[in-house]
Short mmCIF file of N, CA and C in Angstrom, two decimals:
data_model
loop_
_atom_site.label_atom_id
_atom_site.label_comp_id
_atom_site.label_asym_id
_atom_site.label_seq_id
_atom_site.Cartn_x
_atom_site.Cartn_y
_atom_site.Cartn_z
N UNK A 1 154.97 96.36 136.53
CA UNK A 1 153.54 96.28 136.55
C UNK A 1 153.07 94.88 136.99
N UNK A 2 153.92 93.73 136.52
CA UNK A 2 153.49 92.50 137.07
C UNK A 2 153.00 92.41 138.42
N UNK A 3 154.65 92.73 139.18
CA UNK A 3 154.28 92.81 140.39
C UNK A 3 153.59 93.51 141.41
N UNK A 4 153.02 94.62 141.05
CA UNK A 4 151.53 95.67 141.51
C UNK A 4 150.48 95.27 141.01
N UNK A 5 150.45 94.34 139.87
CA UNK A 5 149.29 93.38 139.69
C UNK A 5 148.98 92.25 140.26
N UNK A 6 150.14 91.78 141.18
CA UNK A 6 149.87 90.89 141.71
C UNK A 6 149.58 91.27 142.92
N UNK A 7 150.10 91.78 143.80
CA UNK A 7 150.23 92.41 145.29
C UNK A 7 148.68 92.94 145.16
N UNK A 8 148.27 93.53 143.74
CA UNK A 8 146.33 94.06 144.22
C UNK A 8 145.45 92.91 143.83
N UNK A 9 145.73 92.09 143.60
CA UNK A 9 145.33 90.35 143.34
C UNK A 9 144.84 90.06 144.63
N UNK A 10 146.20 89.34 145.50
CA UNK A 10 146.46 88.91 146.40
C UNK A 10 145.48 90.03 148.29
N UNK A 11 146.16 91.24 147.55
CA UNK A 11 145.70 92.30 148.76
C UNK A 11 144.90 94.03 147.71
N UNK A 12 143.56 94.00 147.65
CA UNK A 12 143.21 95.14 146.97
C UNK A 12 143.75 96.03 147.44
N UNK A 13 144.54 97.16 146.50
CA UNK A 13 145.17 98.53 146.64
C UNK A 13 146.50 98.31 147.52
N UNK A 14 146.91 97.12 147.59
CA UNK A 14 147.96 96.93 148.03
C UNK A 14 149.54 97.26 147.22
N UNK A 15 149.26 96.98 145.80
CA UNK A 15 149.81 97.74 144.84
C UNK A 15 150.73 99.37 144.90
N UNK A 16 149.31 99.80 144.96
CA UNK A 16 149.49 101.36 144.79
C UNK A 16 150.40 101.97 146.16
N UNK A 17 150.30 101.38 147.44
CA UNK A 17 150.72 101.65 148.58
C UNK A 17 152.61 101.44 148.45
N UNK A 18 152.41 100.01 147.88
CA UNK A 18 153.62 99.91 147.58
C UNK A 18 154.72 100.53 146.31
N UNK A 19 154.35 101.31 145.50
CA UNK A 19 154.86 101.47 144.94
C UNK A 19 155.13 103.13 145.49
N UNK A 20 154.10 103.75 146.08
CA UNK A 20 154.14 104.76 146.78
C UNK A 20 155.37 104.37 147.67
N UNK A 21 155.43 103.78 148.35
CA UNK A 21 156.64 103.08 149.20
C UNK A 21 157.88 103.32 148.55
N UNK A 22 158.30 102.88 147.79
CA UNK A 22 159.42 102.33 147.34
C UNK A 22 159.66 103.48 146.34
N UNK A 23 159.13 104.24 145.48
CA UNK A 23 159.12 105.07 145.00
C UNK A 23 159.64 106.80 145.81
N UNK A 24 159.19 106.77 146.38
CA UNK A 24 159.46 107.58 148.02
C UNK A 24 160.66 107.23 148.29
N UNK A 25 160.68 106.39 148.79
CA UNK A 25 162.47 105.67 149.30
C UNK A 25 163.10 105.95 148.33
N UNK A 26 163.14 105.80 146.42
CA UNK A 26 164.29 105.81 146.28
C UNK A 26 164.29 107.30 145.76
N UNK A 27 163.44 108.08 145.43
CA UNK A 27 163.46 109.44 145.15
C UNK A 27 164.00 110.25 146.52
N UNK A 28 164.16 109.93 147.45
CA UNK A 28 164.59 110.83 148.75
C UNK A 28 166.18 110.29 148.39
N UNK A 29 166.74 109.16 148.08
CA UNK A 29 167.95 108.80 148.04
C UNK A 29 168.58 110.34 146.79
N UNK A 30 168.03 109.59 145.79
CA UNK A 30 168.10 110.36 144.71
C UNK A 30 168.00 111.80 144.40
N UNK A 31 167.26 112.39 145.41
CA UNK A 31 167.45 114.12 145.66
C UNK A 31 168.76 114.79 146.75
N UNK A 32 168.86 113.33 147.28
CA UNK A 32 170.28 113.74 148.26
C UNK A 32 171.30 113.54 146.83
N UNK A 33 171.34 112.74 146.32
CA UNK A 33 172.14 112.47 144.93
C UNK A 33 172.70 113.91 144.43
N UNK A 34 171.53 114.14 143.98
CA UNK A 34 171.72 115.11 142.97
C UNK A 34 171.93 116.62 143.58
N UNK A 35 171.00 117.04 144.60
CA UNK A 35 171.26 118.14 145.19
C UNK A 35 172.43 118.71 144.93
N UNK A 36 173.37 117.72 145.15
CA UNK A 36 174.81 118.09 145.45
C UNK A 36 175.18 118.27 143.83
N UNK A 37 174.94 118.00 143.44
CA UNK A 37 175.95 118.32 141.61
C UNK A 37 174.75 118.85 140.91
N UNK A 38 173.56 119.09 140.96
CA UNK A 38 172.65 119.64 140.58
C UNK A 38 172.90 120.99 140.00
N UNK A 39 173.01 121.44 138.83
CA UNK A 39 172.56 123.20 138.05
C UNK A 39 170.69 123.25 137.81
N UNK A 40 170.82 123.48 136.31
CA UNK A 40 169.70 123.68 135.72
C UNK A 40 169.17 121.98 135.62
N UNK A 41 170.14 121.04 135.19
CA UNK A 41 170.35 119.61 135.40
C UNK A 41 170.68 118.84 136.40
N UNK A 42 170.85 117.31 136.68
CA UNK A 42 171.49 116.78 137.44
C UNK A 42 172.83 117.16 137.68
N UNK A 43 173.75 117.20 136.60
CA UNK A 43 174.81 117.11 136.60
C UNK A 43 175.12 118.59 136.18
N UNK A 44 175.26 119.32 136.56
CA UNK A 44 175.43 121.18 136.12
C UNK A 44 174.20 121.61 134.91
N UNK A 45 174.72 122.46 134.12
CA UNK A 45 173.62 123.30 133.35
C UNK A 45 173.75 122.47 132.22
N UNK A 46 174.23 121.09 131.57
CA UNK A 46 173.86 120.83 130.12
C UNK A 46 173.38 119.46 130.82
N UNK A 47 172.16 118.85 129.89
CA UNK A 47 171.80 117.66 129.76
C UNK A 47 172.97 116.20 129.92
N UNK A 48 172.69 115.23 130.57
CA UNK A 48 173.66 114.14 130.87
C UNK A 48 172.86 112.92 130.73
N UNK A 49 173.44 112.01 131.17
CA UNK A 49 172.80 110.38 131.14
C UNK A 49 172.22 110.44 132.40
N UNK A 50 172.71 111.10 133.40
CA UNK A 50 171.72 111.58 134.85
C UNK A 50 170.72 111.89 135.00
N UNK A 51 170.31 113.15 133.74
CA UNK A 51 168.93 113.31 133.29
C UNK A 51 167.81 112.63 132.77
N UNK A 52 168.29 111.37 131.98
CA UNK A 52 167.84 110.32 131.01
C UNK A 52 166.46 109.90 131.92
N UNK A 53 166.49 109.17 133.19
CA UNK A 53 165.52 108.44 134.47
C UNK A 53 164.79 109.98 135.11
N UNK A 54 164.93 111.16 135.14
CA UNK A 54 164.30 111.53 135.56
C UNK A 54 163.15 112.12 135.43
N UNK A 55 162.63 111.85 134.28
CA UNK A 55 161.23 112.45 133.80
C UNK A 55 160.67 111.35 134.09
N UNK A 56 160.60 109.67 133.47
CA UNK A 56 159.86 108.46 133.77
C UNK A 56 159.66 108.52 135.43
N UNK A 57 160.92 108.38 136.35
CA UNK A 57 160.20 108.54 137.93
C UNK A 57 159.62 109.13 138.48
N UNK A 58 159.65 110.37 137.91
CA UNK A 58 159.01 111.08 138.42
C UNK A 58 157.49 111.50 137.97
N UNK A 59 157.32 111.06 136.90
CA UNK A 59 156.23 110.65 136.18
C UNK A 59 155.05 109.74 137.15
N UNK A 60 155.93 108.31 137.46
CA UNK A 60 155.73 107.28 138.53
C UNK A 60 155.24 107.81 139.77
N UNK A 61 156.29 108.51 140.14
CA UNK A 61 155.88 108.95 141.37
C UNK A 61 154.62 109.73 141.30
N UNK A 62 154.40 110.53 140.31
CA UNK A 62 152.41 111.64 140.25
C UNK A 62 151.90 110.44 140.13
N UNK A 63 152.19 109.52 139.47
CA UNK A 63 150.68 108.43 138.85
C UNK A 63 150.62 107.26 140.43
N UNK A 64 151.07 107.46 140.82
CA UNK A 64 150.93 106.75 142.54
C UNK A 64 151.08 107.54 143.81
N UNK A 65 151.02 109.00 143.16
CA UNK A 65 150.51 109.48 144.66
C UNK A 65 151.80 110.09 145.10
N UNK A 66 152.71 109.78 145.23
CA UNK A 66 153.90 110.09 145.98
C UNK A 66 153.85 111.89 145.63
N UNK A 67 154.19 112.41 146.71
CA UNK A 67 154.14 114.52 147.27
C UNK A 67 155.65 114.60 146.64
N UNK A 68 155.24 114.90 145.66
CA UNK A 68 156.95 115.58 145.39
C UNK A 68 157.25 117.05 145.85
N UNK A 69 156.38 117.48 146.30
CA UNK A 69 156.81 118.70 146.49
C UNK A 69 158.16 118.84 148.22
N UNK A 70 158.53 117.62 148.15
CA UNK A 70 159.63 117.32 149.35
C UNK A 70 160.59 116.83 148.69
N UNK A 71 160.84 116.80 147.48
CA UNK A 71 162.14 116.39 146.47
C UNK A 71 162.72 118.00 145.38
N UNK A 72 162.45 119.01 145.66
CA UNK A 72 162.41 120.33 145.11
C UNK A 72 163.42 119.84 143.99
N UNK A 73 164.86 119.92 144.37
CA UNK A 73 165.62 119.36 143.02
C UNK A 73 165.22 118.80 141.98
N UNK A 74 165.07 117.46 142.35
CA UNK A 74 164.15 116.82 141.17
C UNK A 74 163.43 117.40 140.25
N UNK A 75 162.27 118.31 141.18
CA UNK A 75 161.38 118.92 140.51
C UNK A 75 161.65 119.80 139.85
N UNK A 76 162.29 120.38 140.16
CA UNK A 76 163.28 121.58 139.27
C UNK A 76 163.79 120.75 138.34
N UNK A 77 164.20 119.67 138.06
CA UNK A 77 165.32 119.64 136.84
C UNK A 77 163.90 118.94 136.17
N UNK A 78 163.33 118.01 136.66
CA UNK A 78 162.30 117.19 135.88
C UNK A 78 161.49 118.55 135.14
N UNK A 79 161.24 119.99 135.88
CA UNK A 79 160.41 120.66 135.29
C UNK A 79 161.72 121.33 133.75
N UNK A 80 162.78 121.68 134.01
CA UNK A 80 163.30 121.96 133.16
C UNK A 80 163.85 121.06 131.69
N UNK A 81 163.69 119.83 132.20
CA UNK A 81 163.82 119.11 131.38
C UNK A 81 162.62 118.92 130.21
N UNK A 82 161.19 118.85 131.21
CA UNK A 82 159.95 119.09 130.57
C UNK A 82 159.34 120.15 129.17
N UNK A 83 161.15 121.10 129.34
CA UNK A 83 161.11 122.48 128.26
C UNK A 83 161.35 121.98 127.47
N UNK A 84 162.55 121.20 126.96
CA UNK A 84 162.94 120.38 125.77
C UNK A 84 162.14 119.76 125.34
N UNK A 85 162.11 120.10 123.99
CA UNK A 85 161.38 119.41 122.85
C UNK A 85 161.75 117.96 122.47
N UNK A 86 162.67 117.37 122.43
CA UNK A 86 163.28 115.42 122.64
C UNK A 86 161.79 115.01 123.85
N UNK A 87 162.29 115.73 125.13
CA UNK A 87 161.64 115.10 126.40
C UNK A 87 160.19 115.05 126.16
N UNK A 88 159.68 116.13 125.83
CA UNK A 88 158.34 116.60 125.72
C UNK A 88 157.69 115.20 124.40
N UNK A 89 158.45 115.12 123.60
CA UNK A 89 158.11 114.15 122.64
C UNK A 89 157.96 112.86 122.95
N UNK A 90 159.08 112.37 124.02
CA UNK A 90 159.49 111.14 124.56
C UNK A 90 158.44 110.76 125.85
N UNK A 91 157.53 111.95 126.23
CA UNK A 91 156.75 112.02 127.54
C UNK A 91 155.76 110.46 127.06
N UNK A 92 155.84 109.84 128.40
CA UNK A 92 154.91 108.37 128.48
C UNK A 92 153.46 109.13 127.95
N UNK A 93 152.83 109.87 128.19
CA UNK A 93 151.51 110.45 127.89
C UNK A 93 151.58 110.55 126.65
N UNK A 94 152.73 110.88 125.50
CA UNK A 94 152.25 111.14 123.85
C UNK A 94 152.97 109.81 123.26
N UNK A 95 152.99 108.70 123.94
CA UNK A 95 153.32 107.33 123.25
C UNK A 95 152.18 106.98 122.51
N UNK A 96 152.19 105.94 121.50
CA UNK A 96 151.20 105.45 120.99
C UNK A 96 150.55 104.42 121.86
N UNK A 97 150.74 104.07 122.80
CA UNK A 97 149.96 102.74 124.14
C UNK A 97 149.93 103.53 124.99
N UNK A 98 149.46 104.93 125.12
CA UNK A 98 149.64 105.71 126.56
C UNK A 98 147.90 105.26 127.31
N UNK A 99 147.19 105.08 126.24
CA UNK A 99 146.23 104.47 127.06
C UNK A 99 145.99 103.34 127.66
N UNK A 100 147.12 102.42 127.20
CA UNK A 100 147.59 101.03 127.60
C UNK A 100 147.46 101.21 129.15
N UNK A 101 148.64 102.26 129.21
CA UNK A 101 149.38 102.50 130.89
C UNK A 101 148.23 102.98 131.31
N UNK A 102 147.05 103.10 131.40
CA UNK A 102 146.45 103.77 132.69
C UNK A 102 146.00 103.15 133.27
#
């Protein structure tokens, strides 16, 4: 956050572009990733440490814009993961500072 606070300092909405950027870049890496060992999860049909990052990025990626609907994998496991009750609890939106983040 520092540094998208600074970049819209320096250049207004320059921030948001960039994180759209870079966010994009590494989620296209990351769906070639997984595609390949992908089930219901990253890593086949039970939950892994693979799974752990993919609800927060992808989270990132809606709150800046980035089209996921060109990462399908992802979206598939981020939506299945979204079923579990841990994840659903752990979601940035039901933190106690979720109004912090907006």
């Amino acid at each position: 956050m520092r540094i998208l606070k600074y970049l819209n300092e320096e250049t207004p909405g320059s921030g948001a572009k960039w994180a759209k950027h870079w966010l994009t870049d590494g989620l296209r890496d990351l769906e070639a990733l997984v595609s390949r060992s992908a089930g219901v999860y990253a890593v086949g049909d039970k939950v892994s440490m693979a799974d752990l990052c993919i609800p927060s990025i992808m989270y990132n990626a809606k709150r800046w814009g980035v089209d996921i609907s060109v990462f399908p994998t992802l979206s598939k496991i981020d939506a299945a993961l979204g079923e579990i009750p841990e994840f659903q609890a752990a979601h940035p939106d039901k933190q106690p500072d979720a109004n912090m983040n907006a």
